[in-house]
Tab-separated table of C-alpha atoms in Angstrom:
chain	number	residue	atom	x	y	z
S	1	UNK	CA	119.852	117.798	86.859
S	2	UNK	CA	117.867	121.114	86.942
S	3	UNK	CA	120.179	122.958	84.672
S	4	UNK	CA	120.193	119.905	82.110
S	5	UNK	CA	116.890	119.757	81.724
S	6	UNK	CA	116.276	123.748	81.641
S	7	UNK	CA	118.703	123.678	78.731
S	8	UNK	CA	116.964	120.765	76.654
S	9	UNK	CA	113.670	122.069	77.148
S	10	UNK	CA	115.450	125.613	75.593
S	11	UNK	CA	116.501	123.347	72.366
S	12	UNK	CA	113.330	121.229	72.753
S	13	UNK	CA	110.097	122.185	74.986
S	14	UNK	CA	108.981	118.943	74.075
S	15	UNK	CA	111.689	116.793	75.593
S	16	UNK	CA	110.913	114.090	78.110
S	17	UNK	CA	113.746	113.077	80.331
S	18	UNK	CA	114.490	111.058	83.750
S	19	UNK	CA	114.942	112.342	87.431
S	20	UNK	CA	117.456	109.927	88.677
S	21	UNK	CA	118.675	110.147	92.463
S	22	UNK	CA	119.989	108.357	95.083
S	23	UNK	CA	118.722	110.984	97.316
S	24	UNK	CA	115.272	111.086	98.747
S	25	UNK	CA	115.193	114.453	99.876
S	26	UNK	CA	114.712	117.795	98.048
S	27	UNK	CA	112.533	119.677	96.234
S	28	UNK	CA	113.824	119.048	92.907
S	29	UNK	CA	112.768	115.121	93.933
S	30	UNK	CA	109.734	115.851	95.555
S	31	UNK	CA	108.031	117.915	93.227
S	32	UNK	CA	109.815	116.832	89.691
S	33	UNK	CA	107.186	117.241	87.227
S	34	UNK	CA	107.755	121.277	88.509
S	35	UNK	CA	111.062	121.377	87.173
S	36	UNK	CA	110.261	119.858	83.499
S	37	UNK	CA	111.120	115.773	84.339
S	38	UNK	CA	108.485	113.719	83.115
S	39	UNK	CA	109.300	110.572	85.707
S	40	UNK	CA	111.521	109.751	88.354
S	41	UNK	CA	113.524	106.640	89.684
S	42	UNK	CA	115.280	106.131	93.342
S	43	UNK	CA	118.355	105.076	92.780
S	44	UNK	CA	119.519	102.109	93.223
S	45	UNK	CA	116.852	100.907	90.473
S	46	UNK	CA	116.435	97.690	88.619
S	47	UNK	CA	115.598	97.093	84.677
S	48	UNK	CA	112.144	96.268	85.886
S	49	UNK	CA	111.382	99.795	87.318
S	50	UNK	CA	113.210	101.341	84.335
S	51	UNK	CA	111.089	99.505	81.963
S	52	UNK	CA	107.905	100.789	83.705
S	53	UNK	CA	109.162	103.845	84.020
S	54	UNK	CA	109.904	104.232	80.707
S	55	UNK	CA	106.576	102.953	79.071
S	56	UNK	CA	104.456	105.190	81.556
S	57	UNK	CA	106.291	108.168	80.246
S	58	UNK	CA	106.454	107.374	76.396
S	59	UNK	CA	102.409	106.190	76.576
S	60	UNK	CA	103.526	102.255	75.608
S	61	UNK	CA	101.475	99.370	76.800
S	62	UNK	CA	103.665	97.167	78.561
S	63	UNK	CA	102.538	93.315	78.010
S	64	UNK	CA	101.473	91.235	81.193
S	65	UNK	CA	104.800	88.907	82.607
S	66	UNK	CA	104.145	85.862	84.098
């Protein structure tokens, strides 16, 4: 988690990476964007909130499903 990311953002200060818990609690959760994650999914997840997920944080236009 916290660790992780503190040590890509060392190698790269432009990395963009996940905050994926089960938990709903903590600080880390809470306030994620603090700690260097660009998004965060509650676990359990589905590939619909991935896929959202993902093209919020990488700027992509997702196209409309029916």
């Amino acid at each position: 988690g916290v660790e992780t990311i503190t040590r890509l953002r060392a190698f790269d200060p432009n990395v963009k990476a996940i905050m994926c818990s089960g938990y709903a609690e903590g600080d880390v959760l809470k306030q994620f964007a603090d700690y260097g994650f660009a998004a965060r999914l509650n676990k359990p997840y589905d590939v619909a909130h991935l896929e959202v997920t993902l093209a919020r944080m990488l700027g992509v236009a997702q196209a409309a499903t029916a």
